Short mmCIF file of C-alpha atoms (C1' of nucleotides) in Angstrom, two decimals:
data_model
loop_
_atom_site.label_atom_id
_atom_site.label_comp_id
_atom_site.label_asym_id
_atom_site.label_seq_id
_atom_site.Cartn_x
_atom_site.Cartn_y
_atom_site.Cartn_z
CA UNK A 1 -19.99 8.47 10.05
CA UNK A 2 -22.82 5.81 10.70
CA UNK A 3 -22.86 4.57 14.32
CA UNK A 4 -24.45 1.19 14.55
CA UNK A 5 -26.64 0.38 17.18
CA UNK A 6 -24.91 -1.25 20.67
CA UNK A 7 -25.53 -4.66 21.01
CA UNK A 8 -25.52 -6.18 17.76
CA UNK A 9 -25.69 -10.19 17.58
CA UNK A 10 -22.29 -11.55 16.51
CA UNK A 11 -23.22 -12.54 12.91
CA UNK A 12 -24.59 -8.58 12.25
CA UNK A 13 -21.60 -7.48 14.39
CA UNK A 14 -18.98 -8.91 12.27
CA UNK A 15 -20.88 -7.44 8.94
CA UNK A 16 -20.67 -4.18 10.43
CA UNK A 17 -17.25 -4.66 11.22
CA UNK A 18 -16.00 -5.47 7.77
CA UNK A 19 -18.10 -2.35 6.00
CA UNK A 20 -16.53 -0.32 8.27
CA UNK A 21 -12.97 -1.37 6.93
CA UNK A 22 -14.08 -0.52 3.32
CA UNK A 23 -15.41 2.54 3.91
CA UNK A 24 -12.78 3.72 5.81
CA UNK A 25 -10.05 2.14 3.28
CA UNK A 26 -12.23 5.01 1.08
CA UNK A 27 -10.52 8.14 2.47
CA UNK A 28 -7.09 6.15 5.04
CA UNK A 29 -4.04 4.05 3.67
CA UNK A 30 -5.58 0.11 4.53
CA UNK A 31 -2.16 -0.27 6.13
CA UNK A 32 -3.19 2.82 8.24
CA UNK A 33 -6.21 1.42 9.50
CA UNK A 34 -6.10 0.86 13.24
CA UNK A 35 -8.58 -0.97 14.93
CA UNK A 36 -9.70 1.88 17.52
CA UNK A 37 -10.08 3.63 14.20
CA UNK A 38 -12.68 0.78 12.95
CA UNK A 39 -14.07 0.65 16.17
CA UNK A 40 -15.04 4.90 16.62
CA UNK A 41 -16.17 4.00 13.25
CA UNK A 42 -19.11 1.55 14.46
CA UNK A 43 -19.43 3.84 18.12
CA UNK A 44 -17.52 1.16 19.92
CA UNK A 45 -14.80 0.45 21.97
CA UNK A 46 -11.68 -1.42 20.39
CA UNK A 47 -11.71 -3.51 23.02
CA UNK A 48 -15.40 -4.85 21.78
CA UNK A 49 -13.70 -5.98 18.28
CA UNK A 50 -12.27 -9.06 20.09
CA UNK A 51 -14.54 -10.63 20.98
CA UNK A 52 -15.50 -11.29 17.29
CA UNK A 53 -12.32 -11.33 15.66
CA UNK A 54 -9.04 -12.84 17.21
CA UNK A 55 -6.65 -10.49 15.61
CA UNK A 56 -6.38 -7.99 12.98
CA UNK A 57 -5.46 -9.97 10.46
CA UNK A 58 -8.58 -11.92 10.91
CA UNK A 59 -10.10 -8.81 10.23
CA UNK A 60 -8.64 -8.12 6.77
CA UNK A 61 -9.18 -11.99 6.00
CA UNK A 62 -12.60 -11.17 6.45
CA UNK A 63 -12.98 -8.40 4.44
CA UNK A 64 -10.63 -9.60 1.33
CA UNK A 65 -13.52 -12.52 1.33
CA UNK A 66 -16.58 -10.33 1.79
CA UNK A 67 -15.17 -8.85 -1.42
CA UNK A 68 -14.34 -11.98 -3.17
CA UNK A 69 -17.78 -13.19 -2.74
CA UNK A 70 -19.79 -10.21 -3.85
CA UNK A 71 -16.93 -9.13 -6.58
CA UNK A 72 -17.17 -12.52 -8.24
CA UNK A 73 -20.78 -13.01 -7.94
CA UNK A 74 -21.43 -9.48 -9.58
CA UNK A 75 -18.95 -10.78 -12.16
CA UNK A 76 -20.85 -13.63 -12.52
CA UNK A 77 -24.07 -12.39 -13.12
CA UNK A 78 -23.12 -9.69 -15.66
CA UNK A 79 -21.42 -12.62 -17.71
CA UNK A 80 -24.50 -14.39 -17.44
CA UNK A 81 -26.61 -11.87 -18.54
CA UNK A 82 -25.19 -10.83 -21.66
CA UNK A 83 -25.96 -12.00 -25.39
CA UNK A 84 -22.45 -12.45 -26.87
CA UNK A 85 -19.01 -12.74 -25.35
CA UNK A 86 -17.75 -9.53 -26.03
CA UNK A 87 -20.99 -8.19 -24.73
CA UNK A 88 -20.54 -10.25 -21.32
CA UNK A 89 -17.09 -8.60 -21.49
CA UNK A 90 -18.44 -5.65 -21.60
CA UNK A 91 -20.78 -5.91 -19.06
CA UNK A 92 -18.44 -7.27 -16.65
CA UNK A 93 -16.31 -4.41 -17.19
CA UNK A 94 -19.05 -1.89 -16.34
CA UNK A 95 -20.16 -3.86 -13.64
CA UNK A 96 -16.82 -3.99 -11.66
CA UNK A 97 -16.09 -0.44 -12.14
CA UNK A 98 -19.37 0.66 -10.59
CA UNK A 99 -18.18 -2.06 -7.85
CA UNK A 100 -15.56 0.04 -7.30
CA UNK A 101 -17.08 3.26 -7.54
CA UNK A 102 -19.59 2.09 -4.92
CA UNK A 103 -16.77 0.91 -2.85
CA UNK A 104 -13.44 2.82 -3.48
CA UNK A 105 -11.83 1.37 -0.84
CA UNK A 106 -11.79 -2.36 -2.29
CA UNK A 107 -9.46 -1.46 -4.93
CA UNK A 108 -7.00 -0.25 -2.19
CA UNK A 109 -7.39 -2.86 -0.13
CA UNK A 110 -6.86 -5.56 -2.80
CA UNK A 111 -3.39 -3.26 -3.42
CA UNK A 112 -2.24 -3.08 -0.10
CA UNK A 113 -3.09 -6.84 0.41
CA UNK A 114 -0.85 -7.81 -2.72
CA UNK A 115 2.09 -5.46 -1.43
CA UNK A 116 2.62 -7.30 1.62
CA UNK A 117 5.58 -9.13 1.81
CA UNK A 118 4.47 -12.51 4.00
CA UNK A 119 1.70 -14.86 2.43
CA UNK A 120 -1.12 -14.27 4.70
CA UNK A 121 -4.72 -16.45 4.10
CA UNK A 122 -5.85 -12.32 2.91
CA UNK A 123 -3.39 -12.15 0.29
CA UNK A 124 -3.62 -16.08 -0.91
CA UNK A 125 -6.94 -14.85 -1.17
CA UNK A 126 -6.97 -11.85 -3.10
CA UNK A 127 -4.13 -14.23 -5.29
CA UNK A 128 -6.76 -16.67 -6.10
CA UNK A 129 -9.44 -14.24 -6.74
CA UNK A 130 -7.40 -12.08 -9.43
CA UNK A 131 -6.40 -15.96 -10.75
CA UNK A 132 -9.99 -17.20 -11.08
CA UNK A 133 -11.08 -13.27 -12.33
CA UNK A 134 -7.93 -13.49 -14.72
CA UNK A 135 -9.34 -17.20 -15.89
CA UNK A 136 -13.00 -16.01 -16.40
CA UNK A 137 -11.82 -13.24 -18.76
CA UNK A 138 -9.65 -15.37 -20.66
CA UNK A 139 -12.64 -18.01 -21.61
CA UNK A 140 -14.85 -14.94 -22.27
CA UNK A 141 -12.32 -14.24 -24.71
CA UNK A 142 -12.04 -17.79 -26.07
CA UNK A 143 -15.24 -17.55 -26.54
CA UNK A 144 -15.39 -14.41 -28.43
CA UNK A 145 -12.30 -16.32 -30.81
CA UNK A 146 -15.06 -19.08 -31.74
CA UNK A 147 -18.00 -16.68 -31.90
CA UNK A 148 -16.22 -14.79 -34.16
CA UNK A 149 -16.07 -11.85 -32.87
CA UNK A 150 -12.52 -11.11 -31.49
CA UNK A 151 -9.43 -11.67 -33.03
CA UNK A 152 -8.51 -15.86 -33.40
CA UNK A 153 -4.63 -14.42 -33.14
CA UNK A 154 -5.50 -12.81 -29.88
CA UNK A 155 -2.75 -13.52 -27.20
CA UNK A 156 -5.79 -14.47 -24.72
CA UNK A 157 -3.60 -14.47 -21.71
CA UNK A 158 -2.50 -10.88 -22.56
CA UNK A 159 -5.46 -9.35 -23.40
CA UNK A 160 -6.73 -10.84 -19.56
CA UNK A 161 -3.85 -9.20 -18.28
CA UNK A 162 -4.89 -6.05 -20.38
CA UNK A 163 -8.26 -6.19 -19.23
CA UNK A 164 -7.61 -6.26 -15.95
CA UNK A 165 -4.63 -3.46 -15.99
CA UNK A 166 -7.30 -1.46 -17.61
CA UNK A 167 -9.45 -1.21 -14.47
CA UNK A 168 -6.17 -0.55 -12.57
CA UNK A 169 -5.20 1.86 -14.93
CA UNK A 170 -8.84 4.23 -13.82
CA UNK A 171 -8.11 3.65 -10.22
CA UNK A 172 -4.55 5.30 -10.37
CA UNK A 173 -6.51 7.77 -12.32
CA UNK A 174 -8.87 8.30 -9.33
CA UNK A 175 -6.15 8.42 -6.80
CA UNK A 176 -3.89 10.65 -8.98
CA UNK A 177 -7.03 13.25 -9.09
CA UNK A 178 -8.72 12.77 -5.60
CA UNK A 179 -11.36 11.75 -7.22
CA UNK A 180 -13.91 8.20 -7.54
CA UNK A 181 -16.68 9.80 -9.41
CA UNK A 182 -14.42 10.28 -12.67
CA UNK A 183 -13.73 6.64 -13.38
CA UNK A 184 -17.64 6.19 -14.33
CA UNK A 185 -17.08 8.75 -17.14
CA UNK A 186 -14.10 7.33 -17.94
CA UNK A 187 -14.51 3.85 -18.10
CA UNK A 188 -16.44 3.26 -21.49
CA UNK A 189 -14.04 5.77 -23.44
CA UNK A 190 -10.81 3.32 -22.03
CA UNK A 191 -13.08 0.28 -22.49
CA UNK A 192 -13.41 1.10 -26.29
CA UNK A 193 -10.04 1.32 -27.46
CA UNK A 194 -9.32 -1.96 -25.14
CA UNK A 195 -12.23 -3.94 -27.20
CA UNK A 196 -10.69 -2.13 -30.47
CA UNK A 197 -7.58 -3.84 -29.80
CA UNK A 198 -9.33 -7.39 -29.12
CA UNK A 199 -12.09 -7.57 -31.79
CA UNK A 200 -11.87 -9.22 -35.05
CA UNK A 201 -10.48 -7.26 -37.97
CA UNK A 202 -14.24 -6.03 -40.82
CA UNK B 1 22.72 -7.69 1.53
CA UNK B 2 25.36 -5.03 0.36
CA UNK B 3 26.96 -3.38 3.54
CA UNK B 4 28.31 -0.15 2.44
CA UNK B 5 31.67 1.32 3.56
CA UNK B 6 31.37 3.28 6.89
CA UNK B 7 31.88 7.14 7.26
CA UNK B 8 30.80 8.03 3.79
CA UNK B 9 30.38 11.34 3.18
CA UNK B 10 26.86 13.08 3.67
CA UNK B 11 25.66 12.84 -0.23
CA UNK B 12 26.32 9.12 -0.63
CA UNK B 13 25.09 8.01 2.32
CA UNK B 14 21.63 10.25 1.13
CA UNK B 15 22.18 8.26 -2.13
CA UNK B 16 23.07 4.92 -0.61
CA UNK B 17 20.14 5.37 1.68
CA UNK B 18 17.95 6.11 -1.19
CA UNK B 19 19.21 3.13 -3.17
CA UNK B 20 18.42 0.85 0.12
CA UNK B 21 14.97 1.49 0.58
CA UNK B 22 14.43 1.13 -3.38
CA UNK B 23 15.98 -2.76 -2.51
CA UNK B 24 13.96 -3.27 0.44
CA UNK B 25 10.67 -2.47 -1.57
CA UNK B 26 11.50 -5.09 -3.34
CA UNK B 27 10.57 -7.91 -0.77
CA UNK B 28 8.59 -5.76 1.85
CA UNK B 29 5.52 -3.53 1.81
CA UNK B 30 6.86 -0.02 1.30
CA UNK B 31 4.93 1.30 4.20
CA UNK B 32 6.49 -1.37 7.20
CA UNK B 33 10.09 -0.56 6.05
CA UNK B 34 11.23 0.76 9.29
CA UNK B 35 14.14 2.91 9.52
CA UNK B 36 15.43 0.27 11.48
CA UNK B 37 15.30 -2.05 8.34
CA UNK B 38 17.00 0.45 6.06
CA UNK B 39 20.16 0.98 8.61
CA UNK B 40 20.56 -2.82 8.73
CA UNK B 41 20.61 -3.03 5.23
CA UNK B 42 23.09 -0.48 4.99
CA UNK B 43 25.26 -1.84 8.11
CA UNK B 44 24.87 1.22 9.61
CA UNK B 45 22.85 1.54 13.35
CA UNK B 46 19.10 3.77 12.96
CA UNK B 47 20.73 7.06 14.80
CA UNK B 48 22.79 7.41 11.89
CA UNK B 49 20.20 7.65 9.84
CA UNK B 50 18.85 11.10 11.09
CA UNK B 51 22.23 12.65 11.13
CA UNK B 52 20.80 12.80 7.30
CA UNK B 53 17.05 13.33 6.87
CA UNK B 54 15.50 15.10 9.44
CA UNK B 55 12.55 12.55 9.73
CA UNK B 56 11.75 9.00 7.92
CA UNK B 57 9.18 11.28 5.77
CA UNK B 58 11.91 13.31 4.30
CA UNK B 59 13.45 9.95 3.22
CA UNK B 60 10.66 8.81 1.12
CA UNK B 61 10.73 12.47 -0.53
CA UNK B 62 14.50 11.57 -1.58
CA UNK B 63 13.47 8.03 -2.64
CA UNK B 64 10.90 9.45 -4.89
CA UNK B 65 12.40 12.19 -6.21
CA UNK B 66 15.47 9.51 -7.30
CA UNK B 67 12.69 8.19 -8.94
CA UNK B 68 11.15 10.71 -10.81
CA UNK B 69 14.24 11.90 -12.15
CA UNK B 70 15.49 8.54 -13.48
CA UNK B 71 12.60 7.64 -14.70
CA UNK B 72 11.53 10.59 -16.32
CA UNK B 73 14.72 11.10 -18.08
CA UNK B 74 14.31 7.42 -19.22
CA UNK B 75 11.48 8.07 -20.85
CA UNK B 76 12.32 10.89 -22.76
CA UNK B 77 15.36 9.46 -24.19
CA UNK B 78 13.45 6.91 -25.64
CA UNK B 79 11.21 9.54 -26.83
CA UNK B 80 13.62 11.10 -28.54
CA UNK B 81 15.40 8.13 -30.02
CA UNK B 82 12.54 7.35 -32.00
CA UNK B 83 11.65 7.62 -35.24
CA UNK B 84 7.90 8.12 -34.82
CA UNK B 85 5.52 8.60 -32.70
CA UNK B 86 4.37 4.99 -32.53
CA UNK B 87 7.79 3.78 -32.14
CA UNK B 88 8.67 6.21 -29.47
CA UNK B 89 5.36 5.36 -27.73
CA UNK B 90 6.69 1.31 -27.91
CA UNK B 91 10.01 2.39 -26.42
CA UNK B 92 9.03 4.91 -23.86
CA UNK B 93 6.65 1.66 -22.72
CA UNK B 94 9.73 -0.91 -22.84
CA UNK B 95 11.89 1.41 -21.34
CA UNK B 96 9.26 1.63 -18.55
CA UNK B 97 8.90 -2.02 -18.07
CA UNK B 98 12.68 -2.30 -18.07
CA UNK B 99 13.33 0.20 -15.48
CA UNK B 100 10.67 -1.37 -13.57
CA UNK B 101 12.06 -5.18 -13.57
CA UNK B 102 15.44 -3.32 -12.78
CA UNK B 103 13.85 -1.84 -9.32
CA UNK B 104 10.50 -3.75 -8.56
CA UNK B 105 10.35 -1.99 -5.72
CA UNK B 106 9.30 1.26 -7.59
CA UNK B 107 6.37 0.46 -8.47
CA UNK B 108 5.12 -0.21 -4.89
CA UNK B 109 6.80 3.02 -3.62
CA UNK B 110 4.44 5.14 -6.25
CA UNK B 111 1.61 3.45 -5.23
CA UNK B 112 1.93 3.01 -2.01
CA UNK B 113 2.48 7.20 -1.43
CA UNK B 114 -1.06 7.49 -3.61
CA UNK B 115 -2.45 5.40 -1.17
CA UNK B 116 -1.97 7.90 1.18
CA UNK B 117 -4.28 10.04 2.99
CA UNK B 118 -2.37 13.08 3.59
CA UNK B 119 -0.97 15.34 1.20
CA UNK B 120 2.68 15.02 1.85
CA UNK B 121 5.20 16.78 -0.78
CA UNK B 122 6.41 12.88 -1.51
CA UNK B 123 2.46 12.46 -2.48
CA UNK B 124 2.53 15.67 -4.46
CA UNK B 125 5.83 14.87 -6.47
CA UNK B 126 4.13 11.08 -7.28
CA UNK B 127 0.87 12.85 -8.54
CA UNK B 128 2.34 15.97 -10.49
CA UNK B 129 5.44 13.17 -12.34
CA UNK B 130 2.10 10.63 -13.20
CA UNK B 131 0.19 14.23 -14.92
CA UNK B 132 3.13 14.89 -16.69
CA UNK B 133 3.74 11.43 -17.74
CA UNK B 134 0.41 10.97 -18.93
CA UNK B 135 0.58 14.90 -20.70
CA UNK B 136 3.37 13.10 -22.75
CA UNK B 137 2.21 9.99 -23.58
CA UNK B 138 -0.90 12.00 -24.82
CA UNK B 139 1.54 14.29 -26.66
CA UNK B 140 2.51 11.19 -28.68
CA UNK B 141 -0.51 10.04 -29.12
CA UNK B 142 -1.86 13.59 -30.78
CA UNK B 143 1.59 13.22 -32.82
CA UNK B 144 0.87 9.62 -34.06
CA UNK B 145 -2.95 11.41 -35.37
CA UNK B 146 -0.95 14.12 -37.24
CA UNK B 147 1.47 11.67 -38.80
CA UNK B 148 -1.15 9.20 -39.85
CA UNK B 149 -0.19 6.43 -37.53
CA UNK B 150 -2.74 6.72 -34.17
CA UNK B 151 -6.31 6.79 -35.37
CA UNK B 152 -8.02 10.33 -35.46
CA UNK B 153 -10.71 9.75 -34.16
CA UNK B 154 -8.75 8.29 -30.82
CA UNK B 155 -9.85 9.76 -27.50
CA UNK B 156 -6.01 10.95 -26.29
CA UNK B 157 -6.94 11.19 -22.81
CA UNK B 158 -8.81 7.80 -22.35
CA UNK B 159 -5.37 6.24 -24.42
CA UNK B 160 -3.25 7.47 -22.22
CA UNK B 161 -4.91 6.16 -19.06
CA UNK B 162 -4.95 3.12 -20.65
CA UNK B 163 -1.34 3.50 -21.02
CA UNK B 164 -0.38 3.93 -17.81
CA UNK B 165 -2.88 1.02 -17.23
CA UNK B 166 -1.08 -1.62 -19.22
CA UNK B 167 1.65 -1.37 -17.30
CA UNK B 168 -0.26 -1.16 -14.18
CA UNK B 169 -1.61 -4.42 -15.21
CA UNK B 170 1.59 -6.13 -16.08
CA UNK B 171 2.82 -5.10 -12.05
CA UNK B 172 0.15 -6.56 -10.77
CA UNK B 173 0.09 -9.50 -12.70
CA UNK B 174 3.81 -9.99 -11.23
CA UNK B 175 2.47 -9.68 -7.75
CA UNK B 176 0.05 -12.15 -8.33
CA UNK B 177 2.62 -14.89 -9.26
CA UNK B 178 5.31 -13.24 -7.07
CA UNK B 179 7.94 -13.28 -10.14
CA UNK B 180 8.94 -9.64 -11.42
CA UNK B 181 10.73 -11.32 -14.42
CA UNK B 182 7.51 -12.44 -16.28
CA UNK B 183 7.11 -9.22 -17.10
CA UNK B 184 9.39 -8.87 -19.82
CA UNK B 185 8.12 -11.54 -21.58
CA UNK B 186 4.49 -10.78 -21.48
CA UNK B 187 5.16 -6.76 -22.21
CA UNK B 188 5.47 -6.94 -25.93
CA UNK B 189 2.10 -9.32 -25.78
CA UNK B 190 0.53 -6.96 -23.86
CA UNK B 191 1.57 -3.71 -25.84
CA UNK B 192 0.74 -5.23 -28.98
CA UNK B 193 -3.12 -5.37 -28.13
CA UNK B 194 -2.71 -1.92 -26.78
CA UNK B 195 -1.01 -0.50 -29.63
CA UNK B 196 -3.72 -2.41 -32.22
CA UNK B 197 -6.42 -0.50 -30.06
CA UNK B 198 -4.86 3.16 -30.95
CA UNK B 199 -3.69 2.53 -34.46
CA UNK B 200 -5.29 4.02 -37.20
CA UNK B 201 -7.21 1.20 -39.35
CA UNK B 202 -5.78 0.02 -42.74
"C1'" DG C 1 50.75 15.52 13.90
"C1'" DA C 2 47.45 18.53 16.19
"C1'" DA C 3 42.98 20.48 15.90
"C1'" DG C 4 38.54 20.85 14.03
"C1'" DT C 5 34.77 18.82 11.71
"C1'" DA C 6 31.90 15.35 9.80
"C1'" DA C 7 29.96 10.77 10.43
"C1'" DG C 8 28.61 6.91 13.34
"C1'" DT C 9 27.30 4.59 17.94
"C1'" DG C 10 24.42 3.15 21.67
"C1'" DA C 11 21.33 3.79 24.98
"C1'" DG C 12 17.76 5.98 25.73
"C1'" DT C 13 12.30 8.41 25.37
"C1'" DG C 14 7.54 9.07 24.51
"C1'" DA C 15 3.89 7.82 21.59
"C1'" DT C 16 1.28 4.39 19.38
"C1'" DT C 17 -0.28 -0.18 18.58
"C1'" DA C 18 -2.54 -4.81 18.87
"C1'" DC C 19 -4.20 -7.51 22.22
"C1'" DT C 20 -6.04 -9.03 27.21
"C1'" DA C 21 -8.96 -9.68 31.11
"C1'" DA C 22 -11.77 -8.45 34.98
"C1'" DC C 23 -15.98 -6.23 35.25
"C1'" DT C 24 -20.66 -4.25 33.65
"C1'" DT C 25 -24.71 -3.99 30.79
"C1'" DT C 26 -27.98 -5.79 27.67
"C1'" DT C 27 -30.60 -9.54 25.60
"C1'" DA C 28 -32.67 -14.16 25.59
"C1'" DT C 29 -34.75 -18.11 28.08
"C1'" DT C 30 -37.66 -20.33 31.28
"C1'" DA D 1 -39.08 -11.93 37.36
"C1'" DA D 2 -34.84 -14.67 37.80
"C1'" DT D 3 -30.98 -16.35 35.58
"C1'" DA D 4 -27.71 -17.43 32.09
"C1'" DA D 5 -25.39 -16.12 28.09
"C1'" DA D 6 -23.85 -12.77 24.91
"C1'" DA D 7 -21.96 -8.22 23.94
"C1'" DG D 8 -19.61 -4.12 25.42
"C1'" DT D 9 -16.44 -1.30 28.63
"C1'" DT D 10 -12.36 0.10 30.99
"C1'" DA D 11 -7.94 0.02 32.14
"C1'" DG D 12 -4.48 -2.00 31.49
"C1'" DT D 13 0.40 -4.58 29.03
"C1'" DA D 14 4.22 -5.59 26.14
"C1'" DA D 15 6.17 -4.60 21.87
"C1'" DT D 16 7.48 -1.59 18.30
"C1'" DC D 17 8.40 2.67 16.24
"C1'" DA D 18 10.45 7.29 14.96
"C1'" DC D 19 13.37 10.31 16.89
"C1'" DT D 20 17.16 12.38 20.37
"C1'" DC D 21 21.54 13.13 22.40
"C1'" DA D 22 25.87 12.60 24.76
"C1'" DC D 23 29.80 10.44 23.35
"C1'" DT D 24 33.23 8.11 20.14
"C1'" DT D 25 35.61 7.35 15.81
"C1'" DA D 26 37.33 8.62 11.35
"C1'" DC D 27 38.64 11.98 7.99
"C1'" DT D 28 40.63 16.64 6.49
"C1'" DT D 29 43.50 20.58 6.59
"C1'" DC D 30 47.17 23.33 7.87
#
DNA sequence: GAAGTAAGTGAGTGATTACTAACTTTTATT
DNA sequence: AATAAAAGTTAGTAATCACTCACTTACTTC
C-alpha cells in the first residue's frame, strides 16, 4: 500500500496512476476497480485523477498500452536473444510468464478488456496486441520449420494459438488455487510437452 | 430475443432465468448484466425477478451450477463412450468445445466468477468443478500410461493444465476475432499438437 | 364459480458511481 | 519575494443499480 508523494508532475502522475491499476487488478475484479479505489491507492483524492485523465476509460486505455509496450518489448528482446527458434520460443515463453508473475494483474486485465461487449480503443488494443503476439509466434515457428527443428507439417497457426492458450491455461491455474507464485514452477513442465508436440520427429 | 410466456411457474422461470443470462453472456461482459437486462430479455419487469432469487448473487449461483452439471455430465459421457483413454481424452475435449460454441457465454461466466475477489459459493462451485475436471483429465492421462498410449514418462499434472489450456486458448482466440464459430474448425488443429505432445513415441 | 395462492407489476429507496467545478496549496519562474 | 501555473481538495450532481413493497392479475382447487 505505497502512497506516492503529493504533488507529482503530470507525466510521473499518470505513471503512478496506471501501476496502481495493475497492482490493484492483483488482488480486485478490473471491472471492480473504482477510481476512489485507485486514488486511496496513490493517497489521493478521486477528484485529483481528473485532472490527468478525462474519464475512466482513458484510464484503462492507458494501462492496456503501458502493457503493450513493455509486454512486447520483453517479447522482443527474449526473441532476440536466443540462438535458435525454438530456443527464442522458449525464451519468450519464460519471459512472459515471469511478466506475469511480476504483474498478476495484467493477465486479468487483458481478460476483462476482451470480455467487454463494446469495442473500446482498450480492447482494439489488447486485439492488436494478442494479433501481432499471435504473428510473432507463428514466424518463430516458421522459422523453426526451415531450421529444422520443428515439425514442417506443423499447423503454425494452431500451434500459435496453442502457445498462447498455454500461458492462459497457468493463469486459470493461478486463479483456480489463489495462487501467482505456482505458475513459475509450473511453466517449464507445461512448456515441455507443448515443444514435444511442435518439434521435429529423431 | 425470446419473450417467455408470463406467469410460469416458480422452477421455470429459475430455469428460464438461468437460460437468459447464459444468452446475454453471449454479447455482454458477464459482470454489467444487470438484472434489469435479464428481465427484459425475459419480457418480464426486474421486481419479478426477486420474487425468485433472493439477491442477483444467488442468480449467478443457479447459472453456474446449470453449468457445472451440464457440463460435467457432458464430459463424462464422452468419457465413457470411448474406447480408450486417448480417444476419450479427444472426445471429452470436442465435447467441450461443442458445448462451448453451443453457449459462448459460458466460458465468460467461469472466468469472470475467478476473477473475483471474494469467495462467494458461485466462486467456490467454479474452482472445486475446474479441480475435478482437471483430477479427470489427469485420470485419463495416468490411464493412457497404463495402456501404452500417453507417454510414461508424462508429467500428468502439467498435461492436464495444458488441457484445460488448449481450450482456454481456442476462447480467447474467438474473442480476439469476435467469431465463436472458428472454433470448431481450429479445435481438431489445435488438439492434434496437444495430443502429439502426450503420446507415447513410436 | 368462489376463494386462496402463486406470479407479475410499477413505483419507489438508498447506496454507489463517474464526473465536475469552485477553491486551496504547492511548485516554478522572474 | 511576488506571481503565475500546475496539482490537489472538497463538496457536490446526475445516473445507475440492486432490492422492496403495496397492489394487481392469473392459475388452481374444491
Amino acid at each position: 500500500m505505497r502512497s506516492t508523494a503529493n504533488y507529482l508532475p503530470a507525466e510521473e502522475r499518470r505513471e503512478a496512476t496506471v501501476e496502481a491499476v495493475i497492482e490493484l487488478a492483483a488482488h480486485a475484479n478490473p471491472g471492480d476497480i473504482t477510481t476512489t479505489a485507485i486514488a486511496v491507492k496513490m493517497g489521493l483524492t478521486q477528484g485529483a485523477l481528473f485532472r490527468h485523465f478525462p474519464t475512466k476509460d482513458s484510464i484503462l486505455e492507458a494501462v492496456v498500452d503501458w502493457v503493450v509496450e513493455r509486454l512486447m518489448s520483453r517479447v522482443q528482446e527474449a526473441a532476440v536473444a536466443a540462438s535458435s527458434p525454438m530456443a527464442a520460443l522458449e525464451l519468450v515463453f519464460l519471459a512472459h510468464i515471469d511478466f506475469v508473475v511480476a504483474h498478476p494483474g495484467v493477465p486479468r486485465i487483458i481478460f476483462g478488456q476482451l470480455q467487454h461487449a463494446e469495442q473500446t480503443a482498450a480492447k482494439r488494443a489488447v486485439q492488436a496486441m494478442l494479433r501481432r503476439y499471435g504473428q510473432r509466434i507463428a514466424e518463430l515457428l516458421a522459422q523453426g520449420q526451415q531450421s529444422g527443428e520443428v515439425d514442417k507439417q506443423l499447423e503454425v497457426d494452431a500451434a500459435a494459438t496453442l502457445f498462447i492458450g498455454t500461458i492462459q491455461g497457468l493463469v486459470m491455474q493461478s486463479l483456480i488455487h489463489g495462487d501467482v507464485q505456482r505458475i513459475r514452477a509450473d511453466a517449464p513442465r507445461v512448456f515441455r510437452i507443448y515443444s514435444r508436440g511442435i518439434e521435429c520427429a529423431q
